[in-house]
C-alpha atoms as one frame of an Amber mdcrd trajectory, in Angstrom:
protein
 114.777 -29.689  61.993 115.019 -28.726  65.552 113.684 -25.591  66.592 116.550
 -23.649  68.205 115.788 -21.904  71.491 117.175 -18.338  72.264 116.793 -16.536
  75.686 114.066 -14.315  74.343 112.259 -17.135  72.423 112.421 -19.628  69.425
 114.310 -18.748  66.216 112.702 -19.663  62.860 113.416 -23.119  62.304 111.421
 -24.890  59.682 109.190 -23.743  56.848 105.434 -25.148  56.590 105.328 -27.283
  53.615 101.575 -27.745  53.420  99.146 -25.480  51.365  97.269 -24.922  54.496
  99.805 -23.359  56.385 101.840 -21.384  53.462 101.854 -17.972  55.775 104.878
 -16.506  57.377 105.996 -13.851  59.599 105.169 -11.292  57.026 101.507 -12.301
  56.628 101.202 -11.565  60.681 102.940  -8.272  60.129 100.724  -7.588  57.411
  98.013  -7.875  59.844  99.694  -5.220  62.209 100.796  -8.047  64.663 104.231
  -8.862  65.716 104.600 -12.342  67.043 107.259 -13.496  69.227 107.260 -17.044
  70.992 109.148 -17.487  74.256 110.516 -20.610  76.117 110.436 -18.985  79.387
 107.586 -17.806  81.422 109.891 -14.741  82.860 109.979 -13.292  79.301 106.357
 -13.105  78.991 105.570 -11.953  82.295 105.204  -8.166  81.369 102.807  -9.021
  78.454 100.408 -11.201  81.054 100.362  -8.171  83.325  99.112  -5.712  80.494
  96.260  -8.224  79.980  95.655  -8.870  83.848  92.528  -7.130  83.764  91.091
  -8.623  80.663  87.746 -10.414  80.979  88.790 -12.255  77.875  90.844 -14.719
  79.424  90.375 -17.873  81.871  92.334 -18.945  84.958  94.059 -22.328  83.232
  96.121 -19.738  81.110  96.944 -17.380  83.830 100.888 -17.218  84.544 100.636
 -18.322  88.153  98.634 -21.591  87.191 100.657 -22.486  84.428 104.159 -21.868
  86.429 102.606 -24.225  89.206 101.574 -26.894  86.757 104.676 -27.107  84.611
 106.825 -27.443  87.714 104.590 -30.173  89.123 102.065 -32.157  86.939 103.830
 -31.282  83.666 107.215 -32.493  84.934 106.616 -36.028  83.402 105.460 -34.698
  79.885 108.753 -33.067  78.633 107.076 -30.099  77.319 109.125 -27.095  76.275
 106.970 -23.746  76.947 106.422 -21.988  73.664 104.242 -18.967  74.948 103.226
 -17.031  71.820 102.842 -13.200  72.405 101.186 -10.760  69.801 101.759  -7.031
  70.181 100.745  -4.038  67.948 103.393  -1.227  68.871 103.991  -1.522  72.401
 100.614  -2.935  73.189 100.212  -6.618  74.009  97.017  -8.005  72.131  97.128
 -11.586  73.013  99.081 -14.430  75.035  98.830 -17.791  73.920 100.619 -20.013
  76.514 101.462 -23.394  74.496 104.111 -26.016  74.714 106.012 -28.378  72.323
 106.121 -31.998  72.684 108.413 -34.369  70.631 106.953 -37.800  70.250 108.225
 -40.459  67.584 109.779 -37.579  65.503 106.578 -35.450  65.571 106.680 -32.005
  67.055 103.045 -31.121  68.510 102.026 -27.764  69.629  99.387 -27.655  72.035
  98.294 -25.158  75.139 100.129 -25.524  78.094  98.544 -27.530  80.923  95.664
 -28.719  78.575  96.142 -32.319  80.298  94.748 -30.691  83.621  92.613 -27.984
  82.798  89.050 -27.305  81.476  88.599 -24.881  78.656  91.257 -23.442  76.844
  90.706 -19.831  75.468  94.033 -17.724  75.659  94.635 -14.160  76.953  93.258
 -11.402  74.638  93.013  -7.673  74.298  88.934  -7.143  74.050  89.388  -5.009
  70.966  91.690  -7.096  69.155  89.355 -10.139  69.871  86.416  -8.508  68.635
  88.008  -7.445  65.443  90.690 -10.296  64.656  89.503 -12.195  61.188  90.056
 -15.870  60.532  92.689 -15.095  57.755  94.565 -13.071  60.560  94.443 -15.691
  63.175  95.618 -18.325  60.525  98.433 -16.293  59.682  99.505 -15.864  63.272
  99.076 -19.619  63.956 101.247 -20.404  61.076 103.885 -18.068  62.218 103.784
 -19.440  65.626 104.090 -22.852  64.279 106.980 -21.799  62.123 109.046 -19.795
  65.043 108.710 -23.287  67.004 109.343 -25.989  64.220 106.067 -27.571  65.008
 104.686 -30.155  62.821 101.238 -30.266  64.132  98.880 -27.321  66.025  96.391
 -29.161  68.284  94.368 -27.140  70.281  92.159 -28.820  72.652  88.773 -27.886
  74.427  88.318 -24.455  72.786  84.921 -22.869  73.277  83.179 -22.740  69.966
  81.272 -19.485  70.972  82.905 -17.130  73.388  82.154 -13.642  74.556  79.695
 -13.000  71.818  81.313 -14.571  68.746  82.946 -17.849  67.642  86.364 -18.116
  69.112  89.104 -17.338  66.734  90.858 -20.338  67.440  88.033 -22.383  65.940
  89.583 -23.704  62.678  87.982 -25.085  59.829  89.092 -28.695  60.522  87.681
 -28.448  64.357  86.116 -31.079  65.685  83.700 -31.557  68.772  85.431 -32.180
  72.002  84.457 -35.196  73.826  82.867 -33.145  76.534  81.377 -29.593  76.998
  81.587 -27.497  79.835  78.690 -26.051  81.702  77.830 -22.402  82.546  75.162
 -20.082  83.412  74.704 -16.628  84.522  74.330 -15.635  88.171  71.162 -13.850
  89.669  71.784 -11.543  92.714  69.118 -13.868  94.130  70.063 -17.489  94.809
  66.578 -18.435  95.515  65.645 -17.279  92.068  68.170 -19.426  90.461  67.201
 -22.409  92.503  63.607 -22.413  91.817  64.661 -21.874  88.177  66.660 -24.649
  87.793  65.345 -27.237  90.196  61.947 -28.587  90.380  60.069 -28.514  93.573
  60.409 -32.179  94.435  64.111 -31.690  93.851  64.439 -28.810  95.706  62.545
 -30.552  98.736  64.541 -33.569  98.463  68.110 -31.473  98.447  66.914 -29.585
 101.258  65.977 -32.603 103.596  69.402 -34.074 102.932  70.762 -30.842 103.891
  69.000 -30.485 107.372  70.000 -34.453 107.954  73.684 -32.986 107.413  73.165
 -29.950 109.576  71.874 -32.159 112.491  75.268 -33.733 112.870  77.803 -32.445
 115.304  79.898 -29.557 113.911  78.375 -29.085 110.731  79.973 -26.053 108.730
  80.709 -25.088 105.199  84.044 -23.841 105.038  85.927 -21.571 102.783  89.602
 -22.470 104.017  91.515 -19.358 105.096  94.055 -20.559 107.780  96.884 -22.857
 107.162  95.297 -25.574 109.530  92.071 -25.538 107.377  93.770 -25.540 104.076
  96.129 -28.378 105.188  92.837 -30.427 106.360  91.153 -29.401 103.260  93.897
 -30.426 101.030  94.468 -33.696 102.889  90.595 -34.769 102.694  90.605 -33.626
  98.963  93.526 -35.972  98.248  92.364 -38.798 100.408  88.873 -38.790  98.822
  90.123 -38.776  95.314  92.567 -41.785  96.017  89.690 -43.743  97.827  86.991
 -43.031  94.657  90.035 -44.452  92.297  90.068 -47.646  94.009  86.316 -47.705
  94.737  85.201 -46.968  91.120  88.212 -47.095  88.871  87.984 -43.353  88.456
  91.418 -41.849  87.121  93.210 -39.489  89.726  95.387 -37.170  88.096  96.458
 -35.585  91.543  97.865 -38.902  92.747 101.744 -38.778  93.725 103.790 -35.979
  95.015 103.233 -33.923  91.780  99.555 -33.746  92.270  99.842 -32.655  95.885
 102.461 -30.032  95.189 100.261 -28.457  92.387  97.304 -28.209  94.811  99.336
 -26.769  97.460 101.034 -24.190  95.350  97.677 -22.917  93.989  96.154 -22.830
  97.496  99.372 -20.868  98.838 100.582 -23.495 101.186 103.738 -24.542  99.741
 104.965 -21.011  99.880 103.737 -20.614 103.277 101.183 -17.785 101.992  97.620
 -18.274 103.251  96.200 -14.556 102.673  93.460 -14.542 100.102  95.034 -12.361
  97.889  98.185 -14.679  97.753  96.095 -17.455  96.345  94.703 -18.537  92.878
  92.693 -21.645  93.910  90.022 -21.459  96.732  89.282 -24.540  98.682  85.781
 -25.011 100.231  84.620 -27.955 102.595  81.643 -29.334 104.263  82.427 -30.738
 107.607  79.655 -32.810 109.574  80.188 -35.405 112.748  83.889 -34.323 113.012
  85.039 -35.322 109.728  85.252 -33.450 106.158  82.502 -35.223 103.953  83.169
 -33.207 100.696  85.794 -30.607  99.036  85.336 -28.387  96.225  88.291 -26.380
  94.114  87.235 -23.442  92.262  88.901 -19.981  91.043  87.368 -16.570  90.939
  88.469 -15.271  87.579  87.182 -12.157  85.524  83.920 -12.167  86.975  83.271
 -15.961  87.047  83.428 -18.610  89.412  85.262 -21.609  87.822  84.915 -25.020
  89.226  88.036 -27.017  88.935  87.603 -30.282  90.917  85.773 -31.780  93.530
  85.953 -34.820  95.994  83.396 -36.595  98.265  83.704 -39.058 101.130  82.437
 -42.693 100.661  80.938 -43.130 104.164  77.910 -43.227 106.198  76.554 -39.686
 104.991  77.054 -40.250 101.478  73.403 -40.790 101.058  72.782 -37.247 101.986
  75.011 -36.004  99.183  77.291 -33.687 100.922  79.068 -33.020  97.623  75.500
 -31.367  96.045  74.755 -29.636  99.263  78.311 -28.265  99.273  78.306 -27.134
  95.565  74.544 -25.521  96.488  75.900 -23.374  99.134  78.934 -22.308  96.971
  76.620 -21.319  94.483  74.541 -19.363  97.050  77.758 -17.389  97.838  78.545
 -16.617  94.175  74.950 -15.176  93.868  75.529 -12.923  96.748  78.925 -11.780
  95.538  78.861  -8.601  93.308  81.961  -9.273  91.405  80.772 -12.652  90.214
  78.416 -12.841  87.094  78.981 -16.240  85.967  79.134 -19.741  87.042  81.222
 -22.279  85.079  80.839 -25.815  86.661  83.844 -27.022  84.325  84.226 -29.951
  82.085  82.341 -33.052  82.096  78.642 -34.326  81.964  77.586 -34.785  85.650
  74.260 -34.953  86.709  74.229 -31.900  89.061  75.934 -29.769  86.404  73.079
 -30.271  84.075  70.795 -29.176  87.016  72.288 -25.705  87.629  73.834 -24.921
  84.326  73.724 -25.286  80.391  76.324 -27.063  78.196  78.690 -24.798  76.295
  80.197 -26.949  73.443  83.882 -27.110  72.857  85.844 -28.050  69.879  89.702
 -29.224  69.307  91.128 -27.371  66.378  94.011 -29.159  64.102  96.218 -27.795
  61.819  98.901 -29.663  60.145 102.029 -27.847  58.867 104.226 -30.695  57.546
 103.807 -34.113  56.243 104.647 -35.597  59.458 101.837 -33.497  61.090  99.384
 -34.552  58.543  99.789 -38.071  59.521  99.480 -37.488  63.136  96.522 -35.225
  62.502  94.835 -38.047  61.013  95.453 -40.296  64.033  94.485 -37.381  66.647
  90.999 -36.925  64.722  90.090 -40.602  64.707  90.988 -40.705  68.484  89.138
 -37.570  69.270  86.009 -38.932  67.170  86.177 -42.140  69.007  86.216 -40.379
  72.453  83.135 -38.151  71.605  81.057 -41.052  70.378  81.650 -42.897  73.726
  80.815 -39.966  75.731  78.006 -38.954  73.559  76.292 -42.700  74.070  74.796
 -43.397  77.369  75.158 -46.921  76.690  78.764 -46.873  75.841  79.873 -44.492
  78.533  78.008 -46.593  81.076  79.998 -49.744  79.965  83.074 -47.785  80.266
  82.086 -46.722  83.950  81.325 -50.353  84.714  84.461 -51.648  83.221  86.421
 -49.190  85.538  84.814 -50.268  88.560  85.385 -53.883  87.710  88.793 -53.374
  86.965  89.444 -51.544  90.122  87.635 -54.105  92.060  89.641 -56.765  90.161
  92.913 -54.863  90.993  92.117 -54.256  94.635  91.463 -58.171  95.068  94.602
 -59.132  93.294  96.574 -56.905  95.712  95.196 -58.615  98.888  97.290 -61.196
 100.474  96.287 -64.829 100.377  95.376 -66.632 103.409
């Protein structure tokens, strides 16, 4: 039965029919929380605003991020927003921005934008986050599923431990996510962090490469501010990501107009806004010898510097590791910034991340609501386990990367005109 959407949210559509989800709105109310699910961003704007200063959040569930994503990269996913808001009286205690996707007759409820984000946490009132029980969260999630008519709840990349406790959204059937995120605390002195995380030989080697880059004409590390700097940086980022796809077969989620529009909205270019306060995403780049050699997209949010995406030029200066030098200088800035306490290098096990930070395990939580959801849960679980096994195996992941590179070269050769 389809969920009926109204101007203020979803109306109750189907009751769960599995023992694991025999909870309804009364259970959530008994916990003192009134749950409402909205299908429009605007209807939940005031709730996001109430929690705008909470440190119990991350940028990938912010209103501005998700509005930009849903209007650009999210267009092809045919997702109906399902923004779950919990209130106790007039006080908002959580915002869980999710979306419903219908495929082959099964409605799956997941975090909105999880396809192009990193970890997913939701927005929480700090006191409520600290005290909410697993039983309370379970009743809340079941009520959200009831209101949206979901067959399956699938919450990807939730940190297993976050802000001093197991994350409330880690459910009983949670599975390890394929990749962790990498984080560390930021000391006020960069040199201390550099010495703690890198051996003497690796520090010497990196500084030698940096000196070679600095010897090139016009060397500079730029945090883009002006329209011209932002336009150059976005162009370099997209071009370098595209070339990497051709050279190594690494998927490029920013290909096409949707990817460009998404980035331009977040850095403020699409609206003609370039003042730092009007941007959500910062764009850094390293320039040397008259060209941008590497770029880095990051977000400052709730006391943390979050890495989002990076690119590097495969050219004559690649051997000097401009991407690693750029990241080092950004981390130097972060250490000196009094409002930043945590470095989050994002999703994926790259060598440079392991040098600076420690892995934080993520998990995918699944909750089947109907028999159709139970069948899909089995499939999703099997795929998640397979992906995790591949990413955890050096041999298997190396083979995947080699295959991607071979396929990119093969596809490129096939596209060449015959003489």
